[in-house]
Amino acid sequence: MKFTTDDGLHEVIAEQVPAIVSIKNPPADGPRALKVDSKRKSRPRSILELIEFSYGEAGRKLNLARKDLDSLSVNKDVMPEEIAAVRRLAPADPMLAVPLSLLAALAELGAKHSVLLRLLQLVEVAFASHPLFEGRIEQLHDPRALPGLTAEEVNEAVTKLNLKGLSQQTSVEASETDLKRLRVNAVTGLGLFRVLRDGWTSKQFIADMAAFVWDSPPQESTSKTAALLATSKSTEALAQLSRHFEGAIRDAQRATATARAHAAHQEHRAAAAEAHCQGLSAELEIEKQRSNKLLVQVDDLTRLLTAEQSSRVVDKSHLVDDYEALRTQVIRRLTDQVGLLSDGLHAIRNGSTGVAEEFVDRALTAIDGEVTHLKDLDGGVQ
């Protein structure tokens, strides 16, 4: 557990405690019956005496000094007696004024860690003894519990509290005013408990107090507002609140300035991005036009290629026909010349050279003519 106090809360707490009052006409055995003149009453010398002293003051601001708390010590052996004392005295404090006055004294004066821890445990016992915290004490007991007990829950629980049931507990008739006092004491006490045990900051404490305790509507009359502030019992408490909200305003102003600077930066980036987008749009339009031209060219070339392919098919067909005709012609002529040469060879073998010369001459003439014809078909290539 963390036990710290925020010095900025002391004056706010000191202002709040005197305004705490207990229920009207408490029972004879209640806190008022324990009241003794604090100037003549001896100072509490133990935690048990401090508990009895606090309930004897019936919720009024405790007339204690830091040395009174420094002199206290924790004795484990008497802890059952301390708890029993709280449980015995707590029912006579239906407004939860005593735990609040004790927490306020601890927050203002401070105490040794062990003493602070013990007193917070006893305050928790006092809370647990009140119907307001029924079913909620576990949320308060463990600071790590989720969800933790909040001022909003306590405030709502007070609004749902049965006046008749509260009257039966106090043995007197309770009123709406009593419920309001209980709400103020419960919410304030919870806030102080959180400050002392859980290390709440003044920001957290003041936020709950402003929401559920300092919740009066604004005065319509400027003079009444001025009179209320001018007659406040603690100007130091008002000063602490003023410093707090001045700090909150400065934080808000810094956050606003940061947000504006960020917004201006983002606006500049948006303008640059828009300009860049416009440039890209122009380039895209140019590329689209170029692409359209290329598509037209591709279409033209496709048509030309198709026509050329068709022409090549026809040409190929003609060439095949020409080739076949030429091959047939060449074969036929060469076959004829082979016959002449065969006849010439036969004449030579038979000693008829003149006849052989005639056959050879005729064959050579025919072959030479065919070669010339083939050269002419090939474009005159030698």
Coordinates of C-alpha atoms in Angstrom, one line a residue:
M1 CA 0.0 0.0 0.0
K2 CA 1.0 3.6 -0.6
F3 CA 0.6 6.1 2.2
T4 CA 1.2 9.7 1.1
T5 CA -0.5 13.1 1.5
D6 CA -0.7 16.0 -0.9
D7 CA 0.3 19.2 0.9
G8 CA -2.0 21.1 -1.4
L9 CA -5.0 19.3 0.1
H10 CA -4.5 20.4 3.8
E11 CA -6.2 23.8 3.6
V12 CA -9.1 22.4 1.5
I13 CA -9.5 19.6 4.2
A14 CA -9.3 22.1 7.0
E15 CA -12.0 24.2 5.4
Q16 CA -14.3 21.2 4.9
V17 CA -14.1 19.6 8.4
P18 CA -15.7 22.5 10.4
A19 CA -18.8 22.3 8.2
I20 CA -19.4 18.6 9.1
V21 CA -22.3 18.1 11.5
S22 CA -23.9 15.1 13.0
I23 CA -27.5 14.1 13.0
K24 CA -29.9 16.1 15.2
N25 CA -30.7 14.9 18.7
P26 CA -28.2 11.9 18.9
P27 CA -29.0 9.1 21.4
A28 CA -27.8 9.5 24.9
D29 CA -25.1 6.9 24.5
G30 CA -23.9 8.5 21.3
P31 CA -20.8 10.7 20.6
R32 CA -22.4 13.6 22.5
A33 CA -22.5 11.6 25.7
L34 CA -18.8 11.1 25.4
K35 CA -18.1 14.8 24.9
V36 CA -15.8 16.4 27.4
D37 CA -14.2 19.8 27.3
S38 CA -11.1 19.1 25.1
K39 CA -9.1 21.7 26.9
R40 CA -9.4 19.8 30.2
K41 CA -9.4 16.4 28.7
S42 CA -6.1 14.6 28.7
R43 CA -4.5 14.0 25.3
P44 CA -4.9 10.5 23.8
R45 CA -1.9 8.4 24.7
S46 CA -2.9 5.3 22.7
I47 CA -4.7 4.5 19.5
L48 CA -7.6 3.2 21.6
E49 CA -7.8 6.5 23.5
L50 CA -7.6 8.4 20.2
I51 CA -10.6 6.5 18.9
E52 CA -12.6 7.2 22.0
F53 CA -11.4 10.9 21.9
S54 CA -12.5 11.2 18.3
Y55 CA -16.0 9.8 18.9
G56 CA -16.2 12.0 22.0
E57 CA -15.8 15.1 19.8
A58 CA -18.8 13.9 17.7
G59 CA -17.3 14.9 14.4
R60 CA -15.9 18.3 15.3
K61 CA -12.4 19.2 14.2
L62 CA -10.0 17.3 16.5
N63 CA -7.9 19.6 18.7
L64 CA -4.7 17.7 18.2
A65 CA -1.1 18.5 17.4
R66 CA 1.5 16.5 15.5
K67 CA 3.2 15.5 18.8
D68 CA 0.0 13.9 19.9
L69 CA 0.2 11.5 16.9
D70 CA 3.9 11.1 17.2
S71 CA 3.5 9.8 20.7
L72 CA 1.2 7.0 19.6
S73 CA 2.5 3.5 19.0
V74 CA 1.0 0.3 17.5
N75 CA 0.3 -2.6 19.8
K76 CA -0.9 -5.7 18.1
D77 CA -2.2 -7.2 21.3
V78 CA -4.8 -4.4 21.8
M79 CA -6.0 -4.3 18.2
P80 CA -9.1 -6.5 19.0
E81 CA -10.1 -3.9 21.6
E82 CA -9.6 -1.1 19.2
I83 CA -11.8 -2.8 16.6
A84 CA -14.4 -3.6 19.2
A85 CA -14.4 0.1 20.3
V86 CA -15.0 1.3 16.8
R87 CA -17.8 -1.2 16.3
R88 CA -19.4 -0.2 19.6
L89 CA -19.2 3.6 18.9
A90 CA -19.8 3.7 15.2
P91 CA -23.6 3.2 15.3
A92 CA -23.9 6.4 17.3
D93 CA -22.3 8.2 14.3
P94 CA -24.8 7.7 11.5
M95 CA -23.5 10.7 9.6
L96 CA -20.0 9.3 9.4
A97 CA -18.7 12.5 10.8
V98 CA -16.1 11.0 13.1
P99 CA -14.1 9.0 10.5
L100 CA -14.0 12.2 8.4
S101 CA -12.7 14.3 11.3
L102 CA -10.0 11.6 12.1
L103 CA -9.0 11.4 8.4
A104 CA -8.8 15.2 8.2
A105 CA -6.5 15.3 11.2
L106 CA -4.2 12.6 9.8
A107 CA -4.1 14.4 6.4
E108 CA -3.3 17.8 8.1
L109 CA -0.8 16.6 10.8
G110 CA 0.6 13.4 9.3
A111 CA 1.6 10.3 11.3
K112 CA 4.1 7.5 11.4
H113 CA 3.5 4.9 8.8
S114 CA 2.5 2.2 11.3
V115 CA 0.1 4.5 13.1
L116 CA -1.4 5.7 9.9
L117 CA -1.9 2.2 8.7
R118 CA -3.6 1.1 11.9
L119 CA -5.9 4.2 12.0
L120 CA -6.9 3.7 8.3
Q121 CA -7.8 0.1 9.2
L122 CA -10.0 1.3 12.0
V123 CA -11.6 3.9 9.8
E124 CA -12.4 1.0 7.4
V125 CA -14.0 -0.8 10.3
A126 CA -16.1 2.3 10.9
F127 CA -17.2 2.4 7.2
A128 CA -18.0 -1.3 7.3
S129 CA -20.2 -0.7 10.3
H130 CA -22.4 1.7 8.3
P131 CA -25.2 0.4 6.0
L132 CA -24.0 2.8 3.3
F133 CA -21.0 0.6 2.7
E134 CA -22.9 -2.7 2.9
G135 CA -21.7 -4.9 -0.1
R136 CA -19.1 -2.4 -1.0
I137 CA -16.4 -2.7 1.7
E138 CA -14.4 -5.2 -0.3
Q139 CA -14.0 -2.7 -3.1
L140 CA -12.6 -0.3 -0.6
H141 CA -10.5 -2.8 1.3
D142 CA -8.3 -3.8 -1.6
P143 CA -6.9 -0.8 -3.6
R144 CA -6.1 -3.3 -6.4
A145 CA -9.7 -4.5 -6.6
L146 CA -11.5 -3.9 -9.9
P147 CA -13.7 -2.1 -10.0
G148 CA -12.6 0.1 -7.1
L149 CA -15.2 1.9 -5.0
T150 CA -15.8 5.4 -6.4
A151 CA -17.3 8.6 -5.1
E152 CA -20.0 8.3 -7.7
E153 CA -21.1 4.9 -6.3
V154 CA -21.1 6.2 -2.7
N155 CA -23.1 9.3 -3.8
E156 CA -25.7 7.2 -5.6
A157 CA -25.9 4.8 -2.6
V158 CA -26.8 7.7 -0.4
T159 CA -29.6 8.7 -2.7
K160 CA -31.0 5.2 -2.5
L161 CA -30.7 5.0 1.3
N162 CA -34.0 4.5 3.1
L163 CA -34.8 7.4 5.4
K164 CA -37.0 5.2 7.6
G165 CA -34.1 2.6 7.9
L166 CA -31.7 5.4 8.8
S167 CA -34.1 6.8 11.4
Q168 CA -34.4 3.3 13.0
Q169 CA -30.7 3.1 13.2
T170 CA -30.3 6.5 14.9
S171 CA -33.5 6.3 17.0
V172 CA -34.5 9.7 15.7
E173 CA -36.3 10.9 12.6
A174 CA -34.0 11.3 9.7
S175 CA -34.5 14.0 7.1
E176 CA -33.4 14.9 3.6
T177 CA -30.9 17.3 5.2
D178 CA -29.4 14.4 7.2
L179 CA -29.0 12.4 3.9
K180 CA -27.2 15.4 2.4
R181 CA -24.9 15.6 5.4
L182 CA -24.2 11.9 5.1
R183 CA -23.5 12.2 1.4
V184 CA -21.0 15.0 2.0
N185 CA -19.3 13.2 4.9
A186 CA -19.2 9.8 3.0
V187 CA -17.8 11.2 -0.3
T188 CA -15.3 13.5 1.5
G189 CA -14.2 10.7 3.8
L190 CA -13.7 8.3 0.9
G191 CA -11.6 10.9 -0.9
L192 CA -9.4 11.5 2.2
F193 CA -9.1 7.7 2.7
R194 CA -7.9 7.4 -0.9
V195 CA -5.4 10.3 -0.5
L196 CA -3.9 8.8 2.7
R197 CA -3.9 5.1 1.6
D198 CA -3.6 5.1 -2.1
G199 CA -1.7 8.3 -2.8
W200 CA -4.4 10.1 -4.7
T201 CA -3.3 13.5 -6.1
S202 CA -5.1 16.8 -5.3
K203 CA -6.5 16.6 -8.9
Q204 CA -8.3 13.4 -8.1
F205 CA -9.6 14.6 -4.7
I206 CA -10.8 17.9 -6.0
A207 CA -12.5 16.3 -9.0
D208 CA -14.6 14.2 -6.7
M209 CA -15.3 17.0 -4.3
A210 CA -16.3 19.4 -7.1
A211 CA -18.6 16.7 -8.6
F212 CA -20.4 15.5 -5.5
V213 CA -19.8 17.9 -2.6
W214 CA -19.1 21.4 -4.0
D215 CA -22.0 21.0 -6.3
S216 CA -24.2 24.0 -5.5
P217 CA -25.4 25.8 -8.6
P218 CA -23.8 29.1 -9.5
Q219 CA -25.3 32.3 -7.9
E220 CA -27.1 34.4 -10.4
S221 CA -26.3 37.5 -8.3
T222 CA -22.7 38.8 -8.6
S223 CA -23.1 40.6 -5.2
K224 CA -24.2 37.3 -3.5
T225 CA -21.3 35.5 -5.1
A226 CA -18.9 38.1 -3.9
A227 CA -20.4 38.1 -0.4
L228 CA -20.1 34.3 -0.2
L229 CA -16.5 34.4 -1.2
A230 CA -15.7 37.4 1.0
T231 CA -17.1 35.8 4.1
S232 CA -15.6 32.4 3.6
K233 CA -13.9 31.2 6.8
S234 CA -10.7 30.0 5.1
T235 CA -9.2 32.2 2.4
E236 CA -6.3 29.7 2.4
A237 CA -8.7 26.9 1.3
L238 CA -10.0 29.2 -1.5
A239 CA -6.4 30.0 -2.5
Q240 CA -5.6 26.3 -2.8
L241 CA -8.6 25.8 -5.0
S242 CA -7.7 28.9 -7.1
R243 CA -4.1 27.6 -7.6
H244 CA -5.5 24.2 -8.5
F245 CA -7.9 25.5 -11.2
E246 CA -5.3 28.0 -12.4
G247 CA -3.0 25.1 -13.0
A248 CA -5.8 23.2 -14.7
I249 CA -6.4 26.3 -16.9
R250 CA -2.7 26.5 -17.8
D251 CA -2.6 22.8 -18.6
A252 CA -5.7 23.3 -20.8
Q253 CA -4.2 26.3 -22.5
R254 CA -1.0 24.4 -23.2
A255 CA -3.0 21.5 -24.5
T256 CA -5.1 23.9 -26.6
A257 CA -1.9 25.6 -28.0
T258 CA -0.4 22.2 -28.7
A259 CA -3.6 21.1 -30.4
R260 CA -3.8 24.3 -32.5
A261 CA -0.1 23.9 -33.5
H262 CA -0.8 20.3 -34.4
A263 CA -3.9 21.3 -36.3
A264 CA -2.0 24.0 -38.2
H265 CA 0.7 21.5 -39.1
Q266 CA -1.9 19.0 -40.3
E267 CA -3.6 21.8 -42.3
H268 CA -0.2 22.6 -43.9
R269 CA 0.3 19.0 -44.7
A270 CA -3.2 18.7 -46.1
A271 CA -2.6 21.7 -48.3
A272 CA 0.7 20.3 -49.5
A273 CA -0.9 16.9 -50.1
E274 CA -3.8 18.5 -52.0
A275 CA -1.3 20.4 -54.2
H276 CA 0.7 17.2 -54.8
C277 CA -2.5 15.4 -55.6
Q278 CA -3.5 18.0 -58.1
G279 CA -0.1 17.7 -59.7
L280 CA -0.4 14.0 -59.9
S281 CA -3.9 14.3 -61.3
A282 CA -2.5 16.5 -64.1
E283 CA 0.3 14.1 -64.8
L284 CA -2.2 11.2 -64.8
E285 CA -4.4 13.1 -67.3
I286 CA -1.4 13.5 -69.6
E287 CA -0.5 9.9 -69.2
K288 CA -4.1 8.9 -70.0
Q289 CA -4.0 11.0 -73.2
R290 CA -0.7 9.4 -74.1
S291 CA -2.1 6.0 -73.3
N292 CA -5.1 6.6 -75.5
K293 CA -2.8 7.6 -78.4
L294 CA -0.7 4.5 -77.9
L295 CA -3.9 2.4 -77.8
V296 CA -4.9 3.9 -81.2
Q297 CA -1.4 3.1 -82.6
V298 CA -1.6 -0.4 -81.2
D299 CA -5.0 -0.8 -82.9
D300 CA -3.7 0.5 -86.2
L301 CA -0.6 -1.8 -86.0
T302 CA -2.8 -4.7 -85.1
R303 CA -5.0 -4.1 -88.2
L304 CA -1.9 -3.8 -90.4
L305 CA -0.4 -6.9 -88.8
T306 CA -3.6 -8.8 -89.4
A307 CA -3.7 -7.7 -93.0
E308 CA 0.0 -8.5 -93.5
Q309 CA -0.5 -12.0 -92.0
S310 CA -3.4 -12.6 -94.4
S311 CA -1.3 -11.5 -97.3
R312 CA 1.6 -13.7 -96.2
V313 CA -0.8 -16.7 -96.1
V314 CA -1.9 -16.0 -99.7
D315 CA 1.7 -15.4 -100.8
K316 CA 2.8 -18.6 -99.0
S317 CA 0.0 -20.5 -100.8
H318 CA 1.2 -19.1 -104.2
L319 CA 4.8 -19.8 -103.4
V320 CA 4.0 -23.4 -102.5
D321 CA 2.1 -23.8 -105.8
D322 CA 5.0 -22.2 -107.8
Y323 CA 7.5 -24.3 -106.0
E324 CA 5.6 -27.5 -106.8
A325 CA 5.2 -26.5 -110.4
L326 CA 8.9 -25.6 -110.7
R327 CA 10.0 -28.8 -109.0
T328 CA 7.9 -30.9 -111.3
Q329 CA 9.2 -29.0 -114.3
V330 CA 12.9 -29.4 -113.2
I331 CA 12.4 -33.1 -112.5
R332 CA 10.8 -33.7 -115.8
R333 CA 13.5 -31.8 -117.7
L334 CA 16.4 -33.4 -115.8
T335 CA 14.8 -36.8 -116.3
D336 CA 14.7 -36.1 -120.1
Q337 CA 18.4 -35.0 -120.0
V338 CA 19.3 -38.1 -118.1
G339 CA 17.8 -40.1 -120.9
L340 CA 19.9 -38.2 -123.5
L341 CA 23.0 -38.6 -121.5
S342 CA 22.3 -42.3 -121.1
D343 CA 21.9 -42.6 -124.9
G344 CA 25.1 -40.6 -125.4
L345 CA 27.0 -42.9 -123.0
H346 CA 25.6 -45.9 -124.8
A347 CA 26.8 -44.5 -128.2
I348 CA 30.3 -43.9 -126.8
R349 CA 30.6 -47.4 -125.6
N350 CA 29.6 -48.6 -129.0
G351 CA 32.1 -46.4 -130.8
S352 CA 29.6 -43.9 -132.1
T353 CA 31.3 -40.7 -130.8
G354 CA 29.4 -38.4 -133.2
V355 CA 26.1 -39.6 -132.0
A356 CA 27.3 -39.3 -128.4
E357 CA 28.4 -35.7 -129.0
E358 CA 25.0 -34.9 -130.3
F359 CA 23.2 -36.4 -127.3
V360 CA 25.6 -34.7 -124.9
D361 CA 25.3 -31.3 -126.6
R362 CA 21.5 -31.5 -126.6
A363 CA 21.5 -32.4 -122.9
L364 CA 23.9 -29.6 -122.0
T365 CA 21.9 -27.1 -123.9
A366 CA 18.7 -28.2 -122.1
I367 CA 20.4 -28.1 -118.7
D368 CA 22.0 -24.7 -119.4
G369 CA 18.6 -23.4 -120.4
E370 CA 17.0 -24.7 -117.2
V371 CA 19.8 -23.1 -115.1
T372 CA 19.3 -19.8 -116.8
H373 CA 15.5 -20.1 -116.2
L374 CA 16.1 -20.8 -112.5
K375 CA 18.5 -17.8 -112.2
D376 CA 15.9 -15.6 -113.8
L377 CA 13.3 -16.8 -111.2
D378 CA 15.8 -15.9 -108.4
G379 CA 16.2 -12.4 -109.6
G380 CA 19.2 -13.0 -111.9
V381 CA 21.6 -14.1 -109.0
Q382 CA 24.8 -15.7 -110.6

